[in-house]
Short mmCIF file of C-alpha atoms and ligand atoms in Angstrom, two decimals:
data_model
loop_
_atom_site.label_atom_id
_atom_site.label_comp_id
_atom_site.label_asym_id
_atom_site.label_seq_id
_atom_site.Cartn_x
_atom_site.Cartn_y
_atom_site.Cartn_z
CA UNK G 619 6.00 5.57 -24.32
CA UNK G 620 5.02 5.39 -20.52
CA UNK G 621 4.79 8.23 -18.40
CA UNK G 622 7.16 6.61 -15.86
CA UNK G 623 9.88 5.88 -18.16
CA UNK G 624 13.40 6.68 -17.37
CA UNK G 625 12.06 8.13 -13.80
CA UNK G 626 13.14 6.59 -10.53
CA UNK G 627 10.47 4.89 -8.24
CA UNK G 628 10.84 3.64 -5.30
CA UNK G 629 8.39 1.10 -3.98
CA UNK G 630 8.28 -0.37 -0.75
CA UNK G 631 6.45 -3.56 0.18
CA UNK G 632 8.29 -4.64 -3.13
CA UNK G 633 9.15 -8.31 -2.09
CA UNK G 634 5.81 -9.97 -1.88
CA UNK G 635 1.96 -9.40 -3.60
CA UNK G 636 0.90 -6.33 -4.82
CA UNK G 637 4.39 -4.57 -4.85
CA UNK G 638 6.13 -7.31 -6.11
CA UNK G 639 4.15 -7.52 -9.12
CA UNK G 640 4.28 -3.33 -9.28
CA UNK G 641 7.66 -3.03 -9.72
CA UNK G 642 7.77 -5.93 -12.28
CA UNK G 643 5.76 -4.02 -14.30
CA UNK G 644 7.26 -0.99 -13.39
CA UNK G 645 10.16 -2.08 -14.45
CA UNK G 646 8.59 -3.09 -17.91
CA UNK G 647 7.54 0.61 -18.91
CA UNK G 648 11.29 1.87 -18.25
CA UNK G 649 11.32 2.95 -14.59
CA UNK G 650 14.68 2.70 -12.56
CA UNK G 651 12.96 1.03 -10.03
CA UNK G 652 14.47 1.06 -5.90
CA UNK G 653 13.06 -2.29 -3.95
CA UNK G 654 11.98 -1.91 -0.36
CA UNK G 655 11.14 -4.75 2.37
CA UNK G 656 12.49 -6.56 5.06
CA UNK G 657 13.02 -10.49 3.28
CA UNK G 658 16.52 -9.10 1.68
CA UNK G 659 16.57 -12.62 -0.15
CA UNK G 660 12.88 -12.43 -1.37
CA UNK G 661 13.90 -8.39 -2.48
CA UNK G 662 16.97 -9.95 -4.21
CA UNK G 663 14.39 -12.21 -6.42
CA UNK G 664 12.33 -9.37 -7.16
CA UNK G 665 14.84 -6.81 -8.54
CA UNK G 666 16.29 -9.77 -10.34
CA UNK G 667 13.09 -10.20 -11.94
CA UNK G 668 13.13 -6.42 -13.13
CA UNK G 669 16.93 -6.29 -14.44
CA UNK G 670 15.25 -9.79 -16.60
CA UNK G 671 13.03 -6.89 -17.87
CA UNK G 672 15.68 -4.60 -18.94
CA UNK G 673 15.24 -2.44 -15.97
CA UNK G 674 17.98 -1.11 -13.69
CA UNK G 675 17.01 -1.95 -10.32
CA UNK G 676 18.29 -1.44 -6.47
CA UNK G 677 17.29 -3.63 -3.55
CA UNK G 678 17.25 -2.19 -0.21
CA UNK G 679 16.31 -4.29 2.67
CA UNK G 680 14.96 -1.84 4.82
CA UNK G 681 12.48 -2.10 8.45
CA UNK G 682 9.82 0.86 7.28
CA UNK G 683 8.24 0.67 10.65
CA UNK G 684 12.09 2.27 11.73
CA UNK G 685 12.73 6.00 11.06
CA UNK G 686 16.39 5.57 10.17
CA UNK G 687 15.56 2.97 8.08
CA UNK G 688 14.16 4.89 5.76
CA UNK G 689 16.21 7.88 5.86
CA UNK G 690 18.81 5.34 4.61
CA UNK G 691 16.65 3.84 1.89
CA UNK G 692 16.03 7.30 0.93
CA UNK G 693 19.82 8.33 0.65
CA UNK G 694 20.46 4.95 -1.34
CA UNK G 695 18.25 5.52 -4.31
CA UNK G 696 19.07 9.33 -4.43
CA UNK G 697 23.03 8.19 -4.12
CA UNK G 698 22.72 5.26 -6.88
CA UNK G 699 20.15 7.19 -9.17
CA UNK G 700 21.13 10.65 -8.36
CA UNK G 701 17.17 11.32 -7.88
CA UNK G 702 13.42 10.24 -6.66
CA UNK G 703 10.67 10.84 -8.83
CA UNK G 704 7.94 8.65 -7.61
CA UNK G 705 7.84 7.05 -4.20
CA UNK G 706 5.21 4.00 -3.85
CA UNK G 707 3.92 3.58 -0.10
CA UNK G 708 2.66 -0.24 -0.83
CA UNK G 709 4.01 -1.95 2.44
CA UNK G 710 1.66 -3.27 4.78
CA UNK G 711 0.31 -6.04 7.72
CA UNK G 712 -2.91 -6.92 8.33
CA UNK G 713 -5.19 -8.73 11.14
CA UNK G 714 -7.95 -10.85 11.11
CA UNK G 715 -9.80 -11.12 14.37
CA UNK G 716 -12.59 -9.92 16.71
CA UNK G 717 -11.88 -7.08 18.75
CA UNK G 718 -13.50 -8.81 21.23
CA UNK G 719 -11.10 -11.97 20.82
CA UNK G 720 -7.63 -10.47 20.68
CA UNK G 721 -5.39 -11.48 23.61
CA UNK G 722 -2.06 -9.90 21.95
CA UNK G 723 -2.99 -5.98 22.05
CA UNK G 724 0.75 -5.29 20.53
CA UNK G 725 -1.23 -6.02 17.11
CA UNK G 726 -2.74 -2.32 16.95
CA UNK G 727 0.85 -0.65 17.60
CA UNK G 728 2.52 -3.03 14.98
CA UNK G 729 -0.57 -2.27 12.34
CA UNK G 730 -0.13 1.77 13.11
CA UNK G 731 4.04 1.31 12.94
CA UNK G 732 3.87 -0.70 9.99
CA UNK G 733 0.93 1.28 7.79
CA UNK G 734 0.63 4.29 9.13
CA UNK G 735 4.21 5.43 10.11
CA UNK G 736 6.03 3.06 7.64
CA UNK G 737 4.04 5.41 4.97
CA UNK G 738 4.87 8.57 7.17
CA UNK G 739 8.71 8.27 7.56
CA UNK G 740 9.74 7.33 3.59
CA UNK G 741 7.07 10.05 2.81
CA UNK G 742 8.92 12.75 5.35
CA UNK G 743 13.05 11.57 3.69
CA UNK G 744 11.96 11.43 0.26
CA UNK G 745 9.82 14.74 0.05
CA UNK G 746 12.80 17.17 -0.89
CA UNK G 747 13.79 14.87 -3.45
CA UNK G 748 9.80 14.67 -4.96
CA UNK G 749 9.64 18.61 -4.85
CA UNK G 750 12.27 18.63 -7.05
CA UNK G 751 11.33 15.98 -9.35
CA UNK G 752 7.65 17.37 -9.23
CA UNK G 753 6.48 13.81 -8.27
CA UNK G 754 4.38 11.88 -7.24
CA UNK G 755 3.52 10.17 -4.15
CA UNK G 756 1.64 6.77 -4.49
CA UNK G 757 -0.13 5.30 -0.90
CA UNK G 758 -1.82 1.58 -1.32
CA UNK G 759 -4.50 1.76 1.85
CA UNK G 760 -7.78 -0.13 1.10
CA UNK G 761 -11.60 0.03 1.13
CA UNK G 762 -10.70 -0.44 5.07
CA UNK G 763 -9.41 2.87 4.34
CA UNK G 764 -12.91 4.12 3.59
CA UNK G 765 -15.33 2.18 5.84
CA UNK G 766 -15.16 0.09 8.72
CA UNK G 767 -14.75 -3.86 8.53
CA UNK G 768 -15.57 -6.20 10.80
CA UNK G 769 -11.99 -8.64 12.04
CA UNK G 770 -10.10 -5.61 11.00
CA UNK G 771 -10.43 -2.51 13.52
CA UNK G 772 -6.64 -2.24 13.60
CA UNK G 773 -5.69 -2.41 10.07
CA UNK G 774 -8.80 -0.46 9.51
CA UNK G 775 -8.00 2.34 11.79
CA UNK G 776 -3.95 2.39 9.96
CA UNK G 777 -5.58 2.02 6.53
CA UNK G 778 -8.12 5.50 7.75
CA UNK G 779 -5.10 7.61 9.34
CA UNK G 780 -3.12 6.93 5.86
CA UNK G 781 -6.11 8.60 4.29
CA UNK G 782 -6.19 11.45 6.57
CA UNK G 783 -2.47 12.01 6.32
CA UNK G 784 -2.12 11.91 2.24
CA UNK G 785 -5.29 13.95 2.11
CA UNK G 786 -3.93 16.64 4.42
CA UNK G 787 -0.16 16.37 2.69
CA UNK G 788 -2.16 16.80 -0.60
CA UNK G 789 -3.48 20.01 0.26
CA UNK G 790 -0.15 21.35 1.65
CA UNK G 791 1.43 19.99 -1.69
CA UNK G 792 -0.47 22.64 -3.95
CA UNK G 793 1.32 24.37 -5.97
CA UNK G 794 4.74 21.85 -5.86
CA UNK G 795 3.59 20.02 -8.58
CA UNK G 796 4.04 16.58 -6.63
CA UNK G 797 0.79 14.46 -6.87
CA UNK G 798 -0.53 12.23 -4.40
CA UNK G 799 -2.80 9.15 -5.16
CA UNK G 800 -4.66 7.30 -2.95
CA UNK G 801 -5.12 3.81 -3.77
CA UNK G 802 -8.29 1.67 -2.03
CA UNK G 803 -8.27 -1.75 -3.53
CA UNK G 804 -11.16 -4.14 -2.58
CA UNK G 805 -9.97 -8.33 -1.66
CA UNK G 806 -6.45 -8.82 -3.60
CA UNK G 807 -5.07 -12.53 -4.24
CA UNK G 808 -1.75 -12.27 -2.32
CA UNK G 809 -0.52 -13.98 1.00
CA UNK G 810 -1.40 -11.14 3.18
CA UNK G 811 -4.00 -12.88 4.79
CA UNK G 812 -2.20 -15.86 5.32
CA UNK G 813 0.12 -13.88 7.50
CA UNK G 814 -2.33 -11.51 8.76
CA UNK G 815 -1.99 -11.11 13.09
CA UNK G 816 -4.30 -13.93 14.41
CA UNK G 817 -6.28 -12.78 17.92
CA UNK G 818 -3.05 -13.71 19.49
CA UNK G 819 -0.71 -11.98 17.59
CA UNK G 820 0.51 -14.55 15.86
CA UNK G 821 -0.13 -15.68 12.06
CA UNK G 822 -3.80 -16.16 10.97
CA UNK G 823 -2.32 -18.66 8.75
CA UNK G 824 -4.65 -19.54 5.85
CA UNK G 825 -6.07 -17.78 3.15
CA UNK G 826 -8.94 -16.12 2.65
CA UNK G 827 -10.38 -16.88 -0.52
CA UNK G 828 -10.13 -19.27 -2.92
CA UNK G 829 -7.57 -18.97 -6.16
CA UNK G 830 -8.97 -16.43 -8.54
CA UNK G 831 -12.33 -15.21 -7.25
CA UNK G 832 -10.70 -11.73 -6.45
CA UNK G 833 -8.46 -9.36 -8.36
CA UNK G 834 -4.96 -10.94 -9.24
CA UNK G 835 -1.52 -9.16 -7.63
CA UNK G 836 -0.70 -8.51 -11.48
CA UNK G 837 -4.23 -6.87 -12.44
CA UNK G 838 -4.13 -5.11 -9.68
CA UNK G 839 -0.58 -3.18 -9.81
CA UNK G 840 -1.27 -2.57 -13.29
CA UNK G 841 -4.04 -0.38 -12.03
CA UNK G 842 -1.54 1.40 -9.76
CA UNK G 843 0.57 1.77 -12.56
CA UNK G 844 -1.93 3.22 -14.76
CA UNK G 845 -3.31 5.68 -11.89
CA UNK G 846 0.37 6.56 -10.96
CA UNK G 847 0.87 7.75 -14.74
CA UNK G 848 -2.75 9.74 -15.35
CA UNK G 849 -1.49 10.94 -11.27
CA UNK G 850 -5.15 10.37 -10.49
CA UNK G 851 -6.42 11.51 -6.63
CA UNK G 852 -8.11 8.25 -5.73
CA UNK G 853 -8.27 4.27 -7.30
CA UNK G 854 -10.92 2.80 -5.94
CA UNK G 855 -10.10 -0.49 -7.23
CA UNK G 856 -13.83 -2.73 -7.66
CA UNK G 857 -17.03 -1.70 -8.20
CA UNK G 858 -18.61 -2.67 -4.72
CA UNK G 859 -15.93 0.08 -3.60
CA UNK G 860 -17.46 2.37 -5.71
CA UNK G 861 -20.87 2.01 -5.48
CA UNK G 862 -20.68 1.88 -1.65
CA UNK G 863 -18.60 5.60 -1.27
CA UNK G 864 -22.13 6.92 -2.47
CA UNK G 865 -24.32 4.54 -0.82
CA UNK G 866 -22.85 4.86 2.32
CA UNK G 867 -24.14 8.74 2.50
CA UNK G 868 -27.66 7.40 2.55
CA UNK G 869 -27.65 4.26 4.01
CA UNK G 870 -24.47 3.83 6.03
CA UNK G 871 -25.86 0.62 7.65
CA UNK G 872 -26.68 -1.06 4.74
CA UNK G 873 -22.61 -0.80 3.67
CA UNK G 874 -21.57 -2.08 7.22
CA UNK G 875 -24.01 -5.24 6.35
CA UNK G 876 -22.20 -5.39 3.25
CA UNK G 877 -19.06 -5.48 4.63
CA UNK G 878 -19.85 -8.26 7.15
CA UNK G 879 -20.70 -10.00 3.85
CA UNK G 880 -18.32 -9.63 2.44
CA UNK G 881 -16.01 -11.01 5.34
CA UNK G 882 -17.83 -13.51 6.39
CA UNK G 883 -18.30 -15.22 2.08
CA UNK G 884 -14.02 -14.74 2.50
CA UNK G 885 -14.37 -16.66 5.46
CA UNK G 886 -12.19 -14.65 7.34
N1 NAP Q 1158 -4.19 -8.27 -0.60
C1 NAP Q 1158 -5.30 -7.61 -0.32
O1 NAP Q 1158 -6.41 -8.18 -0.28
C2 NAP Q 1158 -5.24 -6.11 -0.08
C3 NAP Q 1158 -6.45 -5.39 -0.11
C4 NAP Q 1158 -6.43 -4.02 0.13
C5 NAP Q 1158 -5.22 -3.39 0.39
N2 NAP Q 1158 -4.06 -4.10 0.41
C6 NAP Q 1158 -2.81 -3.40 0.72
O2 NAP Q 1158 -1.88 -3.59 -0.32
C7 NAP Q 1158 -0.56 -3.50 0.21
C8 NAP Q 1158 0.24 -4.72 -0.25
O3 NAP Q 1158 -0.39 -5.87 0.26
P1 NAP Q 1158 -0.17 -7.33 -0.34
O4 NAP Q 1158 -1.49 -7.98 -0.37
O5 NAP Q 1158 0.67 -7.28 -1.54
O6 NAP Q 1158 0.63 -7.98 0.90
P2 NAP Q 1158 1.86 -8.97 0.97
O7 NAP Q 1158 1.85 -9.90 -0.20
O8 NAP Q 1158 1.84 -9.55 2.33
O9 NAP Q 1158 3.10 -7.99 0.82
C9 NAP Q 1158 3.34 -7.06 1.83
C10 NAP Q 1158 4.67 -6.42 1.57
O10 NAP Q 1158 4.95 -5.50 2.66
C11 NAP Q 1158 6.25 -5.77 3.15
N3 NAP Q 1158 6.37 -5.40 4.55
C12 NAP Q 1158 5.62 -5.81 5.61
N4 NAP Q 1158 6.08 -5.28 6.75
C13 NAP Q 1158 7.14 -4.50 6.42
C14 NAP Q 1158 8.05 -3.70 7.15
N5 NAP Q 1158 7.97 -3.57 8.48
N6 NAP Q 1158 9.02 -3.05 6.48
C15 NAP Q 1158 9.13 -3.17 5.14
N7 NAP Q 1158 8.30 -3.90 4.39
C16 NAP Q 1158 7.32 -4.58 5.02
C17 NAP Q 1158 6.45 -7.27 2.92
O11 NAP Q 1158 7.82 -7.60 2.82
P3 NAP Q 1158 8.71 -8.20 4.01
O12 NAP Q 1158 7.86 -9.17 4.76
O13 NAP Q 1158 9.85 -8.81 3.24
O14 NAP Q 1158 9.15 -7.04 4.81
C18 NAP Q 1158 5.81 -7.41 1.55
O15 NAP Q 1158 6.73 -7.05 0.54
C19 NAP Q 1158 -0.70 -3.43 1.74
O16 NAP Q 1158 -0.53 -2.10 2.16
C20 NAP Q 1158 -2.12 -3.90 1.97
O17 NAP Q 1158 -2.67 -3.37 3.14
C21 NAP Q 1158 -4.03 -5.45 0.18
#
């Protein structure tokens, strides 16, 4: 029997990718699972998909770059489940340009609102409830979260501040008995890339890679999952990720030639 069954999780990002495919399987090893995005008809699909599981399940279209917003998505799972015991931080934009190319500078204020503060505010409603649950708080950031990559200073730079804020709440959360995982996955087949911020703001508009060459949204939450139960500190999620945290100490440039690799083979 899973770790997570019976226990209410709330996942936000939950209409597309990664989260989509989280709370399926979320929703598979008993959790009552609580649905957060913006598409309220793509959120609809997706808790319908976990009630086909045998899962109860609550969609709540909610803005997580907006404070309010997520005060209310907070009050709706605690008012419909009477609790929170693991909140999933899986939302997120990303870029794909030059530093030197972008003509829309709004991108690195939407990147910040959207990853940074959209993990921030649920995080800040939800905490109460996770004290008393002894939780666990789940963040998805990325290997951007850990080094720098060329295309993506923004999402980088929101993907590095989520780091620095879990690892600081982590510390404060000693002794609560509410866990916090950080989550770094390498190149994930989803359509984040497709609607990544082009130079100008607007969508990049293709994908990056080619059909299965990188980790599938399904192999990839079921990591999460796993993590979330064992409440591991960090997932780096490929081996290249790995490898490189250790590399990088002695030969930092060699990693930022690996990363421009890396970028350049996705050909984005
Ligand atoms: N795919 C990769 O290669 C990869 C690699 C490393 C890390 N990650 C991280 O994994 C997480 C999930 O990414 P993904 O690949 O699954 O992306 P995705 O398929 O584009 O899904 C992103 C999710 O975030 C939601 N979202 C975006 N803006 C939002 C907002 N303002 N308020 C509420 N929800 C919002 C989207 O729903 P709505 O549009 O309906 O709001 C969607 O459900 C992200 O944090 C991403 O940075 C992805």
């Amino acid at each position: 029997m899973s770790e997570l069954a019976g226990k209410v999780v709330v996942v936000t990002g939950a209409s597309q990718g990664i989260g989509r495919a989280l709370v399926a399987l979320l929703a598979e090893r008993g959790a009552k699972v609580v649905l957060a995005a913006r598409d309220a008809g793509a959120l609809d699909g997706a808790a319908a998909a976990c009630r086909a599981r045998g899962a109860e399940a609550l969609a709540v279209p909610t803005d997580i770059s907006e404070p309010e917003a997520c005060r209310a998505l907070v009050a709706a799972a605690v008012d419909r489940f009477g609790a929170i015991d693991a909140l999933v931080l899986d939302a997120g934009i990303d870029m794909i340009a030059r530093f030197d190319e972008v003509t829309d500078l709004g991108i690195f204020e939407r990147l910040m609102r959207v990853n940074y503060l959209g993990s921030v505010y649920p995080t800040y409603f939800a905490l109460p409830h996770l004290k008393r649950a002894r939780g666990r708080i789940v963040a998805v950031s990325s290997l951007s979260g850990l080094t720098g990559v060329p295309t993506r200073t923004g999402y980088a730079a929101s993907k590095h501040a989520q780091f620095g804020f879990f690892d600081s709440l982590r510390v404060e959360l000693r002794g609560t008995g509410v866990s916090v995982t950080m989550v770094a996955p390498d190149f994930v087949e989803t359509a984040i890339h497709v609607r990544a911020a082009g130079p100008d703001g607007r969508p990049h508009g293709r994908t990056a890679f080619g059909e299965g060459k990188v980790m599938s949204a399904a192999a990839c939450a079921r990591r999460i999952a796993d993590g979330m139960e064992r409440r591991k500190r960090l997932l780096v999620l490929s081996f290249r990720g790995k490898a490189g945290r250790w590399v990088r100490m002695a030969a930092p440039g060699l990693i930022d030639a690996i990363a421009e690799r890396a970028i350049r083979d996705a050909g984005s």
